[in-house]
mmCIF file of N, CA and C in Angstrom:
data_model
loop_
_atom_site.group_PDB
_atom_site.id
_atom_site.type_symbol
_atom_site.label_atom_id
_atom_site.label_comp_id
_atom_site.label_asym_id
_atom_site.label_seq_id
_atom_site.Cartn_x
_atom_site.Cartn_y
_atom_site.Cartn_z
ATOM 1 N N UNK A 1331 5.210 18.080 -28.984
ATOM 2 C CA UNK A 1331 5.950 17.073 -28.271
ATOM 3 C C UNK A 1331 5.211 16.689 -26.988
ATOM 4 N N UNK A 1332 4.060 15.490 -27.205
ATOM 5 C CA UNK A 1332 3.400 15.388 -26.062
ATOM 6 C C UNK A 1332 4.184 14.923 -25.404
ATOM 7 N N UNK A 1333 3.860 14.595 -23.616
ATOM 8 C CA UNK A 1333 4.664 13.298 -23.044
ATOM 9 C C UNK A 1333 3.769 13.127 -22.033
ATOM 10 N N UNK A 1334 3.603 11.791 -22.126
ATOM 11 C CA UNK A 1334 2.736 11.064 -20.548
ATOM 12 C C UNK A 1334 3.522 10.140 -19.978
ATOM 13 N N UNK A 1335 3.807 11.175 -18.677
ATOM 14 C CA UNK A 1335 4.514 9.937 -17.769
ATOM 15 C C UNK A 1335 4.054 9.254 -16.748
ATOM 16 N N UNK A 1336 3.481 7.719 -16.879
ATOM 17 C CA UNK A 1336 2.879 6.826 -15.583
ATOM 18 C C UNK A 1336 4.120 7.077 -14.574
ATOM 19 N N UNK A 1337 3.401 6.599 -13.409
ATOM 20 C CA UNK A 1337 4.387 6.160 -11.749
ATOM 21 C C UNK A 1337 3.161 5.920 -11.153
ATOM 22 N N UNK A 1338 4.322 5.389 -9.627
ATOM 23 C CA UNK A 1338 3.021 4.676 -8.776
ATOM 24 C C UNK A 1338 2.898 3.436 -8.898
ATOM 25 N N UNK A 1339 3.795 2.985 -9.876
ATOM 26 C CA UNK A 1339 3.661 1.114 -9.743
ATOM 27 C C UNK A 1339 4.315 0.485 -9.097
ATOM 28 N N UNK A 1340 4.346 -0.708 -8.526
ATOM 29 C CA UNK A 1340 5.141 -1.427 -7.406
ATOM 30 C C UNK A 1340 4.786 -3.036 -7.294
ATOM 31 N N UNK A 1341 5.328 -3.447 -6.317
ATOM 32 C CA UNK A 1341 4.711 -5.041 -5.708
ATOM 33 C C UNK A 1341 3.646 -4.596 -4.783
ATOM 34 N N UNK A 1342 2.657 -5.488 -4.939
ATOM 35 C CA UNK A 1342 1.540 -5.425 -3.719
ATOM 36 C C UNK A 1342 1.376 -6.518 -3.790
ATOM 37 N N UNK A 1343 0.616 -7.075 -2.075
ATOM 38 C CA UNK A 1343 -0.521 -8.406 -2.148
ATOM 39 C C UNK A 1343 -1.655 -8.293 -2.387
ATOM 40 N N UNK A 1344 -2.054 -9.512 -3.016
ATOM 41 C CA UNK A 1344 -3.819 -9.472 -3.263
ATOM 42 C C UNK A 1344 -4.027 -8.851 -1.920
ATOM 43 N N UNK A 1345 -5.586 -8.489 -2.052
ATOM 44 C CA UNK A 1345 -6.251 -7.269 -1.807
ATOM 45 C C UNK A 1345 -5.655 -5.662 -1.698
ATOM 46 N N UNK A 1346 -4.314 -5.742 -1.593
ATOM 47 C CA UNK A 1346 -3.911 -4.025 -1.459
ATOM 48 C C UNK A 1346 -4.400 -3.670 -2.637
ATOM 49 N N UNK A 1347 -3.654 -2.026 -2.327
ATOM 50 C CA UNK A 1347 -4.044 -0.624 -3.452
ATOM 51 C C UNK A 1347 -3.201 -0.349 -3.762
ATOM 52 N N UNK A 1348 -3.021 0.262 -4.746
ATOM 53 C CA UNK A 1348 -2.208 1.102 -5.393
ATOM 54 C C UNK A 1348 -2.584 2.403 -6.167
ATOM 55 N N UNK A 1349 -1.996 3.826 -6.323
ATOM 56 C CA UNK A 1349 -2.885 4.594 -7.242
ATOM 57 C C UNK A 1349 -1.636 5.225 -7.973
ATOM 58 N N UNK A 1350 -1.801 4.933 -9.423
ATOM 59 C CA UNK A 1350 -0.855 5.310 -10.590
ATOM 60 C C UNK A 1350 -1.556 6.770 -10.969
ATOM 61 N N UNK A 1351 -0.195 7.366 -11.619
ATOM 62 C CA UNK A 1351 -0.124 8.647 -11.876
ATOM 63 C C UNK A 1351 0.306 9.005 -13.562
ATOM 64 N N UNK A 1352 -0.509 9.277 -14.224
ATOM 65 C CA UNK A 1352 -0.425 9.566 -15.477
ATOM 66 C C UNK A 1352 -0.329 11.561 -15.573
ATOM 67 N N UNK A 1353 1.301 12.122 -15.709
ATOM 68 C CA UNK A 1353 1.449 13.438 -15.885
ATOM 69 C C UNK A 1353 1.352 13.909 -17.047
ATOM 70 N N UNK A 1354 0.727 14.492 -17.722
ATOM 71 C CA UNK A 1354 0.980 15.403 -19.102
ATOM 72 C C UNK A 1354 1.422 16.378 -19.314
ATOM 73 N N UNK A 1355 2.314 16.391 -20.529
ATOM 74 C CA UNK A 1355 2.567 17.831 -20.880
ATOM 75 C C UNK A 1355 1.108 18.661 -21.307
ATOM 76 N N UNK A 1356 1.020 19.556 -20.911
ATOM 77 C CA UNK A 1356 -0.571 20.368 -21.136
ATOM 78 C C UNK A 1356 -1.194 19.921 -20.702
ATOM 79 N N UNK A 1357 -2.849 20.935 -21.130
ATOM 80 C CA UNK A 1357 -3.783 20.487 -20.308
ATOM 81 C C UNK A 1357 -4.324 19.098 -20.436
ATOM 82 N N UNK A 1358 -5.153 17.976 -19.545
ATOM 83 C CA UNK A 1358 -5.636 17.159 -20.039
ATOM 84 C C UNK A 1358 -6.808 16.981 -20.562
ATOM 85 N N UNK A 1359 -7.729 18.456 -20.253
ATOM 86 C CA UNK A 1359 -8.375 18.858 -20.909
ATOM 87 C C UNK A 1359 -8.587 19.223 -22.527
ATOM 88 N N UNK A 1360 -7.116 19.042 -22.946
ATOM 89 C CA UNK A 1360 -7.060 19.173 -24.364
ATOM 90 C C UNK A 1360 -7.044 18.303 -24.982
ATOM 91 N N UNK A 1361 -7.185 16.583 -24.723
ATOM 92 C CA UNK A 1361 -7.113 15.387 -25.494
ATOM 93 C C UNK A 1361 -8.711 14.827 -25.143
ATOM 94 N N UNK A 1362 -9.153 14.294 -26.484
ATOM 95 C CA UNK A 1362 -10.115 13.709 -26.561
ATOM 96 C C UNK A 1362 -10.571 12.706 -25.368
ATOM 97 N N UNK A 1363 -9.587 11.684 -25.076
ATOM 98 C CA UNK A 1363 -9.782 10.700 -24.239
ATOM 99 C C UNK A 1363 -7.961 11.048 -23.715
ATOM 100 N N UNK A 1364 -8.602 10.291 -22.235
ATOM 101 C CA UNK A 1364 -7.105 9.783 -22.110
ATOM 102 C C UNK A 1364 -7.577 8.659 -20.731
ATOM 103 N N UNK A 1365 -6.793 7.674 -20.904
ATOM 104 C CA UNK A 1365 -7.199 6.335 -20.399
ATOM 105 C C UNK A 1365 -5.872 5.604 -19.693
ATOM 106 N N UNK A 1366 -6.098 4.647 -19.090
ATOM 107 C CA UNK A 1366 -5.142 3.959 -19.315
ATOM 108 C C UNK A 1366 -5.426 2.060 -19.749
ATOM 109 N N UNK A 1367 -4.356 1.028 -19.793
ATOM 110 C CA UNK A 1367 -4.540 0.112 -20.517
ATOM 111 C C UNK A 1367 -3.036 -0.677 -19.894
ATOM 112 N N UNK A 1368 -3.652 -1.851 -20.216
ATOM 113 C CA UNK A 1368 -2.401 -2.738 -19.764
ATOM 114 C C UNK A 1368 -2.201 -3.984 -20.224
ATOM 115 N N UNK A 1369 -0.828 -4.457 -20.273
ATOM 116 C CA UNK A 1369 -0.593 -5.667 -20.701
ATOM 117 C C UNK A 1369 0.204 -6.625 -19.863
ATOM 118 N N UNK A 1370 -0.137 -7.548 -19.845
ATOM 119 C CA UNK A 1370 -0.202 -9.170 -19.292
ATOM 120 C C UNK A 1370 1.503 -9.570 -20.275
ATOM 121 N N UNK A 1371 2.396 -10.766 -19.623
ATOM 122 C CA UNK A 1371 3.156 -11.522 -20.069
ATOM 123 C C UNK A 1371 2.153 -12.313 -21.105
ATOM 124 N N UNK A 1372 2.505 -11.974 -22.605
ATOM 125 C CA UNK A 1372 1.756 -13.167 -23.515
ATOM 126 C C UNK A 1372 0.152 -12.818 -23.798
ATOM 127 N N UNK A 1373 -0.138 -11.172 -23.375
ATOM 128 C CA UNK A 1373 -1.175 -11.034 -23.621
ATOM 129 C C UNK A 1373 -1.434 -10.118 -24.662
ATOM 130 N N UNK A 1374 -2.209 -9.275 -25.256
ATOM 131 C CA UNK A 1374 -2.645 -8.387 -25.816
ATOM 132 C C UNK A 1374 -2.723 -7.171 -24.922
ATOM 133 N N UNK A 1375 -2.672 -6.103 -25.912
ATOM 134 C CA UNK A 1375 -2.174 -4.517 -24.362
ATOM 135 C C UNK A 1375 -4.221 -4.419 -24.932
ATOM 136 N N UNK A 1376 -5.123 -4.267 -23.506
ATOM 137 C CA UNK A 1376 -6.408 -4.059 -23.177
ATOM 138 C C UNK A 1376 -7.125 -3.326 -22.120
ATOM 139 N N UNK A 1377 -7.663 -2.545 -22.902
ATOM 140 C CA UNK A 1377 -8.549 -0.885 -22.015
ATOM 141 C C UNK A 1377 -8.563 -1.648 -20.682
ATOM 142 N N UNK A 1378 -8.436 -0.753 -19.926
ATOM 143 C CA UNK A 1378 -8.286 -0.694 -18.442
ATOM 144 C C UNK A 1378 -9.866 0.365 -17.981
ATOM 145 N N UNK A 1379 -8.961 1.680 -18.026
ATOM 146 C CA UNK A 1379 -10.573 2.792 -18.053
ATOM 147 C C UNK A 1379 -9.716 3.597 -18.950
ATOM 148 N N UNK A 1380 -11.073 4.595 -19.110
ATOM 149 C CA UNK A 1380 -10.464 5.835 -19.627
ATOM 150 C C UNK A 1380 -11.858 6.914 -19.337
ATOM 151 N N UNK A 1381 -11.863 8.003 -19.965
ATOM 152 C CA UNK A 1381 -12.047 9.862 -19.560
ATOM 153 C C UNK A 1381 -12.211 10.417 -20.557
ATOM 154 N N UNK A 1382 -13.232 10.760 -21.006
ATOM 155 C CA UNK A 1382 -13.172 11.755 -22.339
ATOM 156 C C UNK A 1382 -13.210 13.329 -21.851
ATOM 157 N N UNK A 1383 -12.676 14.310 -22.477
ATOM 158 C CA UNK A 1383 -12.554 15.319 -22.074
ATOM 159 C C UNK A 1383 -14.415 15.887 -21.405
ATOM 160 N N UNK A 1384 -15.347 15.189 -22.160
ATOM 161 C CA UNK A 1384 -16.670 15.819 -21.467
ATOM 162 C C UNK A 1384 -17.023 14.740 -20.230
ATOM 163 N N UNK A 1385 -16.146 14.081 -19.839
ATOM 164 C CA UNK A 1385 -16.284 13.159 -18.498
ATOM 165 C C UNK A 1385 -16.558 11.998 -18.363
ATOM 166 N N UNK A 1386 -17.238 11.187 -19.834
ATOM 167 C CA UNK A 1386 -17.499 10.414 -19.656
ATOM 168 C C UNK A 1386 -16.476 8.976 -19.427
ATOM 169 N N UNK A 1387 -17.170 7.893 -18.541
ATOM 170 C CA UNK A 1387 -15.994 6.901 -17.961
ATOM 171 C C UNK A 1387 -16.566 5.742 -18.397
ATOM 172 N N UNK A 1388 -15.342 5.052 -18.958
ATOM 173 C CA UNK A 1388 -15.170 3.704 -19.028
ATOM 174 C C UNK A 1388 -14.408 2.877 -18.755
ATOM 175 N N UNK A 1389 -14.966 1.550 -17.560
ATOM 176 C CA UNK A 1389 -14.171 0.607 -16.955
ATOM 177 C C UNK A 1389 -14.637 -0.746 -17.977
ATOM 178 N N UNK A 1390 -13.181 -1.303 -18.143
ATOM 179 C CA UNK A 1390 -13.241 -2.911 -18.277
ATOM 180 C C UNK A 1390 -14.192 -3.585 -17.438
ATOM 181 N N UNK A 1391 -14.887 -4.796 -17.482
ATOM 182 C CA UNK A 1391 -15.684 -5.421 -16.727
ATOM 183 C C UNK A 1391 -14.868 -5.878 -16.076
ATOM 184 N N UNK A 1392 -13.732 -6.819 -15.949
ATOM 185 C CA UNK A 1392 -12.845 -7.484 -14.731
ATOM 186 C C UNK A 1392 -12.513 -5.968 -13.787
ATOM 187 N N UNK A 1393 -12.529 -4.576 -13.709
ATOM 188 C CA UNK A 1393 -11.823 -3.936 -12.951
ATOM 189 C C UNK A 1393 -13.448 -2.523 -12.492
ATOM 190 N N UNK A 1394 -14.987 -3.286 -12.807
ATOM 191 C CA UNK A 1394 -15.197 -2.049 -12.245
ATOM 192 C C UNK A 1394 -15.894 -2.866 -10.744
ATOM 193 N N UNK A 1395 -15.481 -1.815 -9.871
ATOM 194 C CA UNK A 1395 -15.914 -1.888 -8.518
ATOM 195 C C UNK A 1395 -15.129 -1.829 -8.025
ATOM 196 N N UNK A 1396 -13.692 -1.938 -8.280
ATOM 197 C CA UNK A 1396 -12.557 -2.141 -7.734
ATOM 198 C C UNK A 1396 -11.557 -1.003 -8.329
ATOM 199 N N UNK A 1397 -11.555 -0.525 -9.475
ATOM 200 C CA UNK A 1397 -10.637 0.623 -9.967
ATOM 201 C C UNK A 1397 -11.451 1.830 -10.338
ATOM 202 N N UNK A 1398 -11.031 2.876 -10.198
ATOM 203 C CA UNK A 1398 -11.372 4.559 -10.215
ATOM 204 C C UNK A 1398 -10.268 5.519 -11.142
ATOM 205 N N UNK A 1399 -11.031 5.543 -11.932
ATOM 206 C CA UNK A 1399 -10.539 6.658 -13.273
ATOM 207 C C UNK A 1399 -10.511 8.153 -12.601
ATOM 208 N N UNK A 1400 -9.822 9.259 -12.007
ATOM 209 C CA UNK A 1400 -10.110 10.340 -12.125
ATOM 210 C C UNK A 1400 -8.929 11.302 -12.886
ATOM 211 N N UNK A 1401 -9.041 12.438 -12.736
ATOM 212 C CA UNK A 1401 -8.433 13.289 -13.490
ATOM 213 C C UNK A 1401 -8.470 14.837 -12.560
ATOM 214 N N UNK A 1402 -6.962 15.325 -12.118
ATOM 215 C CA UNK A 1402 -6.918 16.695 -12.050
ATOM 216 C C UNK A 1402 -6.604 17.793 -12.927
ATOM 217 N N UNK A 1403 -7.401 18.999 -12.756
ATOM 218 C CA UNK A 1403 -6.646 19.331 -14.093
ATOM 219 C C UNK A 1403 -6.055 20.432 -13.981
ATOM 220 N N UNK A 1404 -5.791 20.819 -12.824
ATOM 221 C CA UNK A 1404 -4.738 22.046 -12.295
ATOM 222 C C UNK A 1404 -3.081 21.423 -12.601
ATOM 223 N N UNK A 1405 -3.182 20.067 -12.165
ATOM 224 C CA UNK A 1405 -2.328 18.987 -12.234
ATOM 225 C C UNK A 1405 -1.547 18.637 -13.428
ATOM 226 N N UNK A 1406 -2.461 18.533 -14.692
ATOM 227 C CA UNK A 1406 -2.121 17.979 -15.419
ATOM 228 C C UNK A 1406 -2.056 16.419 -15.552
ATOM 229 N N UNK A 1407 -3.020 15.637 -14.826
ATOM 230 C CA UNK A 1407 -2.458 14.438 -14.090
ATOM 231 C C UNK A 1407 -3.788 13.514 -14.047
ATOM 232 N N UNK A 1408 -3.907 12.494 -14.748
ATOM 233 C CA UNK A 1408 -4.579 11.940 -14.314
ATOM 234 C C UNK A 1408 -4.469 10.138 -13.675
ATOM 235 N N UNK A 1409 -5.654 10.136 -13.049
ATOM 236 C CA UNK A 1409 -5.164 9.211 -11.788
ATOM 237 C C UNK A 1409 -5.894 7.402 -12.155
ATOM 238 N N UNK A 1410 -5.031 6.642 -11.603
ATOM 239 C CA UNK A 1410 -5.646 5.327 -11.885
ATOM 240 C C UNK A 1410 -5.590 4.846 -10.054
ATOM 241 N N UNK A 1411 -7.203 4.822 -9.434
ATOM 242 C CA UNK A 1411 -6.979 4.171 -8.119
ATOM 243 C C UNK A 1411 -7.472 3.037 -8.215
ATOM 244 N N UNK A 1412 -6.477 1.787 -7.696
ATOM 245 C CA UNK A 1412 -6.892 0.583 -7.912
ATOM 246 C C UNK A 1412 -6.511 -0.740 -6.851
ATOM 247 N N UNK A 1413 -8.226 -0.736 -5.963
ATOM 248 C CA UNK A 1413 -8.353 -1.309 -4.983
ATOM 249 C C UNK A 1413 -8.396 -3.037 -5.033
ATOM 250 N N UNK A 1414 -8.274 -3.774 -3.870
ATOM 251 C CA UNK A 1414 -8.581 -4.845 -4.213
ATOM 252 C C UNK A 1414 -8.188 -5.886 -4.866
ATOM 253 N N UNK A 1415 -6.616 -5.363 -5.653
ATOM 254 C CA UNK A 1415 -6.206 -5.853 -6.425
ATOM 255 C C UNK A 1415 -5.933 -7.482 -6.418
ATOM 256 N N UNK A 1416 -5.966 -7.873 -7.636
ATOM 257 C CA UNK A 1416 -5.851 -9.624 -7.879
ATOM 258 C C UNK A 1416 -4.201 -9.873 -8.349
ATOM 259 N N UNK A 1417 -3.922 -11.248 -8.378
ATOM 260 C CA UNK A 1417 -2.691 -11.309 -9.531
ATOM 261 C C UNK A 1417 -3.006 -11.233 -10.985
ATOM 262 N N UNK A 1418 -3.924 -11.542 -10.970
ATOM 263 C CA UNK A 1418 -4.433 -11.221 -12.564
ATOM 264 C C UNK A 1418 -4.503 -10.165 -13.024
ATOM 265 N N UNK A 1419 -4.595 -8.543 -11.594
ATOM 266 C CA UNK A 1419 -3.914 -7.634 -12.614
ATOM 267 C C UNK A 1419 -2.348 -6.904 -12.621
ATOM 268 N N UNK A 1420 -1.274 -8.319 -12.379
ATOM 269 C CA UNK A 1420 0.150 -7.920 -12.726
ATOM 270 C C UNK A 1420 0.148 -7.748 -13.951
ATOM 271 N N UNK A 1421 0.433 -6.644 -14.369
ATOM 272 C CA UNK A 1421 0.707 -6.087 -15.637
ATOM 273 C C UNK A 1421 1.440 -4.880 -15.449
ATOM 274 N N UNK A 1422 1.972 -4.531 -17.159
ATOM 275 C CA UNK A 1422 3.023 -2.744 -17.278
ATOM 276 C C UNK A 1422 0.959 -2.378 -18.011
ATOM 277 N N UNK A 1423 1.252 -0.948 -16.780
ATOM 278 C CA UNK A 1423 0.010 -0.205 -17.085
ATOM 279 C C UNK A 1423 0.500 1.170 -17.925
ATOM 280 N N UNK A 1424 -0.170 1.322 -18.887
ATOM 281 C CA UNK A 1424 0.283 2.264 -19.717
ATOM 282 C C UNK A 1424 -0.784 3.280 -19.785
ATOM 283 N N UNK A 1425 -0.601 4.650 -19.689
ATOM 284 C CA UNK A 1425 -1.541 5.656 -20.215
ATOM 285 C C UNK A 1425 -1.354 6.045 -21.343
ATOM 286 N N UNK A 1426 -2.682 6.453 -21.598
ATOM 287 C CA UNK A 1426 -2.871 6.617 -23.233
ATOM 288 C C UNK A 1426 -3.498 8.222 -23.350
ATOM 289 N N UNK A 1427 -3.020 8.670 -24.690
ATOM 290 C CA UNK A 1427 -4.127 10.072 -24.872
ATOM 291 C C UNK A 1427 -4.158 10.455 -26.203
ATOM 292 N N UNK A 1428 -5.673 10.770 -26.447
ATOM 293 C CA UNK A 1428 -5.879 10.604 -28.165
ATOM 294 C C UNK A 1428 -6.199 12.283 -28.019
ATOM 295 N N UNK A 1429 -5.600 12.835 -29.124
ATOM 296 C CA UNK A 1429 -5.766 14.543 -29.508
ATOM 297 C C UNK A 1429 -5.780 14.431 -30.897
ATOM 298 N N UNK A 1430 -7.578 14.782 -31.085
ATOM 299 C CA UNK A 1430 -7.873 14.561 -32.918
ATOM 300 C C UNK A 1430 -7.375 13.100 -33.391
ATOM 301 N N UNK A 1431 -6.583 13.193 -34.254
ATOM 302 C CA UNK A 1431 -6.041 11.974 -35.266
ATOM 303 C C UNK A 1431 -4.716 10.958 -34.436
ATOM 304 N N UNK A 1432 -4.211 11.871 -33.308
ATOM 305 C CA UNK A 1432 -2.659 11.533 -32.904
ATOM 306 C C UNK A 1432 -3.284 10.921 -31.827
ATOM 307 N N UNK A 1433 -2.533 9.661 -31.307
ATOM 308 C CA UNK A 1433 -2.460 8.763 -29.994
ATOM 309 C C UNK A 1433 -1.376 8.419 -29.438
ATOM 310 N N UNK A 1434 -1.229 9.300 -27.938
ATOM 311 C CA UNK A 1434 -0.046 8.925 -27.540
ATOM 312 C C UNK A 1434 0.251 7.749 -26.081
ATOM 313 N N UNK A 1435 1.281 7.693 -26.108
ATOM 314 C CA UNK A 1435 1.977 6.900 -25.160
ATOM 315 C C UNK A 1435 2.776 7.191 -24.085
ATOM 316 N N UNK A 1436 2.715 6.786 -22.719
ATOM 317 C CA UNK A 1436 3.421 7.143 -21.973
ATOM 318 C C UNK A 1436 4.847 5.559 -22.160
ATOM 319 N N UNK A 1437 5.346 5.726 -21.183
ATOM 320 C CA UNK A 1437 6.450 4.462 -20.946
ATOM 321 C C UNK A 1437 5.883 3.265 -20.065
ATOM 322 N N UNK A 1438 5.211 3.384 -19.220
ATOM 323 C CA UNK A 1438 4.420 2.058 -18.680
ATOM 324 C C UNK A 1438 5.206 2.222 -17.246
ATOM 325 N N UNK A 1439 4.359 1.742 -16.410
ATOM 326 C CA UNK A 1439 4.240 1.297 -15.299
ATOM 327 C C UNK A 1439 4.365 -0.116 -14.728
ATOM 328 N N UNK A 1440 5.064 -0.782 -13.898
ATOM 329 C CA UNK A 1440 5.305 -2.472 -13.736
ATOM 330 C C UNK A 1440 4.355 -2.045 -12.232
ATOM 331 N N UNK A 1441 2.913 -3.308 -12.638
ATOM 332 C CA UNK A 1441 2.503 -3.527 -11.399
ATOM 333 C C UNK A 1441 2.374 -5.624 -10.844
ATOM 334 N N UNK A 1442 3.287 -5.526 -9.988
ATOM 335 C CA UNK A 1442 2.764 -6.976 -9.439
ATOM 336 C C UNK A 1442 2.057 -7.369 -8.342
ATOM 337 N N UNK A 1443 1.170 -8.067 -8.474
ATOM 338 C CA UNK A 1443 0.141 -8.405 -7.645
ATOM 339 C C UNK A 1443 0.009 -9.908 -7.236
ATOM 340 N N UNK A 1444 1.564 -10.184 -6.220
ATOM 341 C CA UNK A 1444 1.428 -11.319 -5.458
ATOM 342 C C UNK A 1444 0.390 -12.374 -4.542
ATOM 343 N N UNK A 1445 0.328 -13.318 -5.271
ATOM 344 C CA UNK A 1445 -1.054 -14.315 -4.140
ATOM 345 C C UNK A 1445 -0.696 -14.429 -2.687
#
C-alpha cells in the first residue's frame, strides 16, 4: 500500500518560489524513479523532473535553471524547488514513483502562478 503525498502548493506571483513536498510511505530509495509531473487546464499531465534511485536527474526544458529535483532519504521525502516561477507553470503538480512494473500516484498539488 504505497502512498505519495504532494504539499507546498499555493498562489504565487511571477517570479516567486515555491518548494513542494512529495512524502512516501518507505524508503525512496526503494523505487526506481520518482519524479514529479504536471498538468495544465486542457493539457496533457507532462514530466516536470524526476530521480532515479542511482541519482540520475531529469528536467523538462521549459523548467531547467529555474526548478531543483532533490530527495531526502532519512525523510522519506522528496523535494520539488521551484524558482522564478511563470504563469505558464499554474498547474496540479503530481508526484510520481515507479517500483519494478507498478507506478504510483500521489493526489496532486494546485499551483497558481499569477502575472
Amino acid at each position: 500500500q504505497v502512498q505519495l503525498v504532494e504539499s507546498g502548493g499555493g498562489l504565487v506571483q511571477a517570479g516567486g518560489s515555491l518548494r513542494l513536498s512529495c512524502a512516501a510511505s518507505g524508503s525512496v530509495l526503494s523505487f526506481n524513479h520518482m519524479g514529479w509531473y504536471r498538468q495544465a487546464p486542457g493539457k496533457q499531465r507532462d514530466l516536470v523532473a524526476r530521480i532515479t534511485s542511482g541519482g540520475f536527474i531529469d528536467y523538462a526544458d521549459d523548467v531547467k535553471g529555474r526548478f531543483t529535483i532533490s530527495r531526502d532519504n532519512a525523510k522519506n521525502t522528496v523535494y520539488l524547488q521551484m524558482n522564478s516561477l511563470k504563469p505558464d507553470d499554474t498547474a496540479v503538480y503530481y508526484c510520481r514513483a515507479i517500483r519494478g512494473l507498478s507506478v504510483y500516484w500521489g493526489q496532486g498539488t494546485q499551483v497558481t502562478v499569477s502575472s
